[in-house]
Short mmCIF file of C-alpha atoms in Angstrom, two decimals:
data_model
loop_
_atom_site.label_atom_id
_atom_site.label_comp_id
_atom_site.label_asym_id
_atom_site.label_seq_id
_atom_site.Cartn_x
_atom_site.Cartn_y
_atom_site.Cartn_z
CA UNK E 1 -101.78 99.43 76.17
CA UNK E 2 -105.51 98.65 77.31
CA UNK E 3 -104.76 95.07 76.32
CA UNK E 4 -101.70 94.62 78.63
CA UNK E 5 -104.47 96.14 81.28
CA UNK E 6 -106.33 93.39 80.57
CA UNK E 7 -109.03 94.64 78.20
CA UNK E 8 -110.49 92.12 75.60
CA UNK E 9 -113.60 93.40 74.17
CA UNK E 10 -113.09 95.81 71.29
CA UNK E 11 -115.17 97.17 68.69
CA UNK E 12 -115.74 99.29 65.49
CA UNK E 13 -118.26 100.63 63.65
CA UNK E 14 -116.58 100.85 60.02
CA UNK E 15 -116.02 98.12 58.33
CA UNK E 16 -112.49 98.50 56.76
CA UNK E 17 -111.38 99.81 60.42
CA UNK E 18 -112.88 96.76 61.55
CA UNK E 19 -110.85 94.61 59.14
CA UNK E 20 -107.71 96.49 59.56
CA UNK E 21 -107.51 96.09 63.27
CA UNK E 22 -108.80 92.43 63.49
CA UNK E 23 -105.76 91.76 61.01
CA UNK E 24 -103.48 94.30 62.69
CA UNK E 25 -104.08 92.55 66.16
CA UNK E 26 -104.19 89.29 64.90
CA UNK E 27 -101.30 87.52 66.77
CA UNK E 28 -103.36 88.57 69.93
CA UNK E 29 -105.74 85.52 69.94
CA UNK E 30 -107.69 86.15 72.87
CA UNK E 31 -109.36 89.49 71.93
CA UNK E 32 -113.35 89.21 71.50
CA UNK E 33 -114.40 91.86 68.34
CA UNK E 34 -117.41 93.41 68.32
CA UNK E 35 -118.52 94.98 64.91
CA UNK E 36 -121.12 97.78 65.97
CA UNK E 37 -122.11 100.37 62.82
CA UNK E 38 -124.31 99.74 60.12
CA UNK E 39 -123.58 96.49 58.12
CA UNK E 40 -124.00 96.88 54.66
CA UNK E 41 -125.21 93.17 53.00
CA UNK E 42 -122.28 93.45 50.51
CA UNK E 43 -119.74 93.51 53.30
CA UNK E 44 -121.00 90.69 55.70
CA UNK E 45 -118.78 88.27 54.47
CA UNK E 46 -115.80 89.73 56.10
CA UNK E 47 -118.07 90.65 59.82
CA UNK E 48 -119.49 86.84 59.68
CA UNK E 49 -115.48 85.64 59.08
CA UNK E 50 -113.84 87.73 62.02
CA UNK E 51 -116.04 89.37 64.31
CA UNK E 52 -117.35 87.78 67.41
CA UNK E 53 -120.26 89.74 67.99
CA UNK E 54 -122.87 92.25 65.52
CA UNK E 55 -124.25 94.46 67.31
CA UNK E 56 -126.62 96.37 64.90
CA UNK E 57 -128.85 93.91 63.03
CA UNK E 58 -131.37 96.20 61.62
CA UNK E 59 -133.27 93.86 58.71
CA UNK E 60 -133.78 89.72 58.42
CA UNK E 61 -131.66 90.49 55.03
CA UNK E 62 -128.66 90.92 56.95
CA UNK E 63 -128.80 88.46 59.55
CA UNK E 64 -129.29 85.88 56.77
CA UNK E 65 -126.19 86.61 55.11
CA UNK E 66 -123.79 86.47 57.88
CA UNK E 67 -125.64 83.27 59.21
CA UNK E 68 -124.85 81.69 55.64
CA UNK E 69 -120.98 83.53 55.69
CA UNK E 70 -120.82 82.29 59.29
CA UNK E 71 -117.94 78.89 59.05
CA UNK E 72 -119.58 75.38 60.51
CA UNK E 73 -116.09 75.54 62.34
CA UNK E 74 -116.65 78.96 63.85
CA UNK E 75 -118.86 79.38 67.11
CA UNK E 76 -122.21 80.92 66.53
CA UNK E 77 -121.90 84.36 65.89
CA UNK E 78 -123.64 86.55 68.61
CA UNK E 79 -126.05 89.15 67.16
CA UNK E 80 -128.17 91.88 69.05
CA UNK E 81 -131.28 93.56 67.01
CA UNK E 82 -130.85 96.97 66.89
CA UNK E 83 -133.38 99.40 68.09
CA UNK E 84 -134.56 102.81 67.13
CA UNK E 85 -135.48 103.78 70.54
CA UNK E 86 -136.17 107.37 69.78
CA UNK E 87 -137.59 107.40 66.50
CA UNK E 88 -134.79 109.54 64.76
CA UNK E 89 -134.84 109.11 60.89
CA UNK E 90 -131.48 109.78 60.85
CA UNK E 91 -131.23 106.00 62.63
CA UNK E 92 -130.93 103.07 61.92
CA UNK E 93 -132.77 100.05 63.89
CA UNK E 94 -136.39 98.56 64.05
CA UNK E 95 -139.06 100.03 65.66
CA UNK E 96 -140.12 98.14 69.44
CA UNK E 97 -143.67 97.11 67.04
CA UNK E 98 -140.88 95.36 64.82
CA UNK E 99 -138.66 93.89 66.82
CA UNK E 100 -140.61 90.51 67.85
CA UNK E 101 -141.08 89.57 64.34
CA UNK E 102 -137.22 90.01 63.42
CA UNK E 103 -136.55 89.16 66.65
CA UNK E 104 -138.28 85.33 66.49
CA UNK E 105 -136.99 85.44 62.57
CA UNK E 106 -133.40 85.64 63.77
CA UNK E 107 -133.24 83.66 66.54
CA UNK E 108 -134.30 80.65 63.97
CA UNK E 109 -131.33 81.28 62.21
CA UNK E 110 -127.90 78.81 62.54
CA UNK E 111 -124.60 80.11 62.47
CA UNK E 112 -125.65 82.86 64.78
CA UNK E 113 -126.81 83.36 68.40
CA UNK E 114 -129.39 86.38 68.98
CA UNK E 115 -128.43 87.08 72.51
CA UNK E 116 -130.30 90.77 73.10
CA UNK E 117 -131.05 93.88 71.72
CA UNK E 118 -129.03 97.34 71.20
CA UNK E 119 -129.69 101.27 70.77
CA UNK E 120 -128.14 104.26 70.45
CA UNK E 121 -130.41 106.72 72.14
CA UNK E 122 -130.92 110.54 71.29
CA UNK E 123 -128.31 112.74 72.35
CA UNK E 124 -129.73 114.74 75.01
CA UNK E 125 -129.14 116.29 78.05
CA UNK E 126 -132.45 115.43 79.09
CA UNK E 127 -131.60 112.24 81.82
CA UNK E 128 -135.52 111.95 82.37
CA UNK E 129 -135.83 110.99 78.42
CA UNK E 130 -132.94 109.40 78.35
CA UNK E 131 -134.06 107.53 81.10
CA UNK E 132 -137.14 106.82 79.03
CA UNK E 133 -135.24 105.61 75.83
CA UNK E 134 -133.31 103.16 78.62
CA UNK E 135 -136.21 101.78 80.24
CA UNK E 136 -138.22 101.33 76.90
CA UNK E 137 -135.20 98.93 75.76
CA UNK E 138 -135.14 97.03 79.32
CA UNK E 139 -138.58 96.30 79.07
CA UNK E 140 -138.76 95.06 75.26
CA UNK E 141 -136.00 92.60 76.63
CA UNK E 142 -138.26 91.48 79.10
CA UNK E 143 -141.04 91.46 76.35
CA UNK E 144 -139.28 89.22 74.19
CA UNK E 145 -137.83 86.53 76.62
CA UNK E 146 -141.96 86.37 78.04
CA UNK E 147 -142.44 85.33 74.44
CA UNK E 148 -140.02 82.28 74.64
CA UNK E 149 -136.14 83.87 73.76
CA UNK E 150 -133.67 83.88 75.85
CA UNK E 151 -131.92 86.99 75.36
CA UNK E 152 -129.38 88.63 78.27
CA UNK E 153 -127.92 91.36 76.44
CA UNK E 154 -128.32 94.91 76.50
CA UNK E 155 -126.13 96.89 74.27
CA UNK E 156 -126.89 100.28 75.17
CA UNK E 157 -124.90 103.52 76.90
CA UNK E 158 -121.74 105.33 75.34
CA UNK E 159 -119.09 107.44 77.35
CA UNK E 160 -121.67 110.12 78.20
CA UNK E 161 -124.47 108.06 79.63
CA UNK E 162 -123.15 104.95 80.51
CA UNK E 163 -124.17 105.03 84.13
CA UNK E 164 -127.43 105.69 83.35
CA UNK E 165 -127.92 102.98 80.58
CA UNK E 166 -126.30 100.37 83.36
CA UNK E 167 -128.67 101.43 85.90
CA UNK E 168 -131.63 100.69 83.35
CA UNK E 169 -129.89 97.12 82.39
CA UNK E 170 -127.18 97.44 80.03
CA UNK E 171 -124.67 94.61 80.00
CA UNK E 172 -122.77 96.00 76.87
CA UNK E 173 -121.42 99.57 77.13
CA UNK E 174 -119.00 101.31 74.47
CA UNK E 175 -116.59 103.43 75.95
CA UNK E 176 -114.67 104.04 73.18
CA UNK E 177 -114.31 108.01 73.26
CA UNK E 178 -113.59 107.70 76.88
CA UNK E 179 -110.72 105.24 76.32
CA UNK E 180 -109.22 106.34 72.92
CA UNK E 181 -110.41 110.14 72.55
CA UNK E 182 -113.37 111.56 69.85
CA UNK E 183 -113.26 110.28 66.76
CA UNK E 184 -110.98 112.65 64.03
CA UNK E 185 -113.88 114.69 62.17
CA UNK E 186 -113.71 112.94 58.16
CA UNK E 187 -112.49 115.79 55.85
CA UNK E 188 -113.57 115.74 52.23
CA UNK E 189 -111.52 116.48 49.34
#
């Protein structure tokens, strides 16, 4: 359905969901897959073989191994740094005092393209922090390209604040509750 409305951008945060619809939608060769949760360094392989974009690097570790899984035949991978814009343990991400280290340690890397930074802010109905968490992540951007990157991606804003996080930047909003519905709650056995 939203691919006969012309959508091509999807994503997933779960690896074997991730897998399952990349081979699913397979004979659909124009999609663009974005892999967005937590990567785990013993499933890269199968990210740096299928997705298009990662949008949560979160340690040099990671970023290694998909730039080594990454094919010489296979355009660079795009990559944003993940950011832990409000400090929540429960997060993952770098700190803004991390991310030029990883940032610059990255963006060395081949096989991949570091093109910008993402966050999932702190669910609030607060829009003056929110605002806060957005502006802190448009001006690291800024911070990093002064220091010689050229990065033009913000991945930041979800179905509830995504008018706020493109006001403050963002270039890369997930939608996907708005488009598909909450996620089913996980029952345990």
């Amino acid at each position: 359905m939203f691919h006969a409305a012309g959508q091509r951008a999807f994503g997933e945060n779960y690896v074997q969901e991730f897998t399952g619809k990349v081979d699913q939608l397979a004979d659909l060769a124009d999609l663009e897959w974005h892999f967005i949760g937590p990567l785990q360094r013993n499933k890269t392989r199968v990210v740096a073989e299928r997705a298009h974009w990662v949008h949560a690097i979160d340690r040099l570790l990671i970023a290694e191994r998909l730039s080594q899984q990454r094919s010489n035949e296979m355009p660079a991978l795009n990559v944003c740094i993940q950011i832990n814009v409000s400090g929540e343990e429960s997060k993952s991400g770098v700190t803004a005092a991390q991310a030029p280290a990883l940032a610059h340690a990255v963006a060395a890397l081949p096989g991949i393209q570091l093109r910008g930074l993402m966050c999932i802010p702190e669910p609030t109905q607060d829009a003056a922090e929110l605002g806060r968490q957005f502006s802190q992540m448009q001006d690291l951007l800024a911070t990093l390209n002064t220091q010689g990157l050229a990065l033009d991606t913000l991945s930041m804003g979800m179905s509830a604040d995504l008018e706020q996080a493109v006001a403050h930047g963002a270039t890369l909003v997930r939608i996907g509750t708005a488009l598909f519905g909450a996620r089913p709650a996980k029952t345990t056995a």
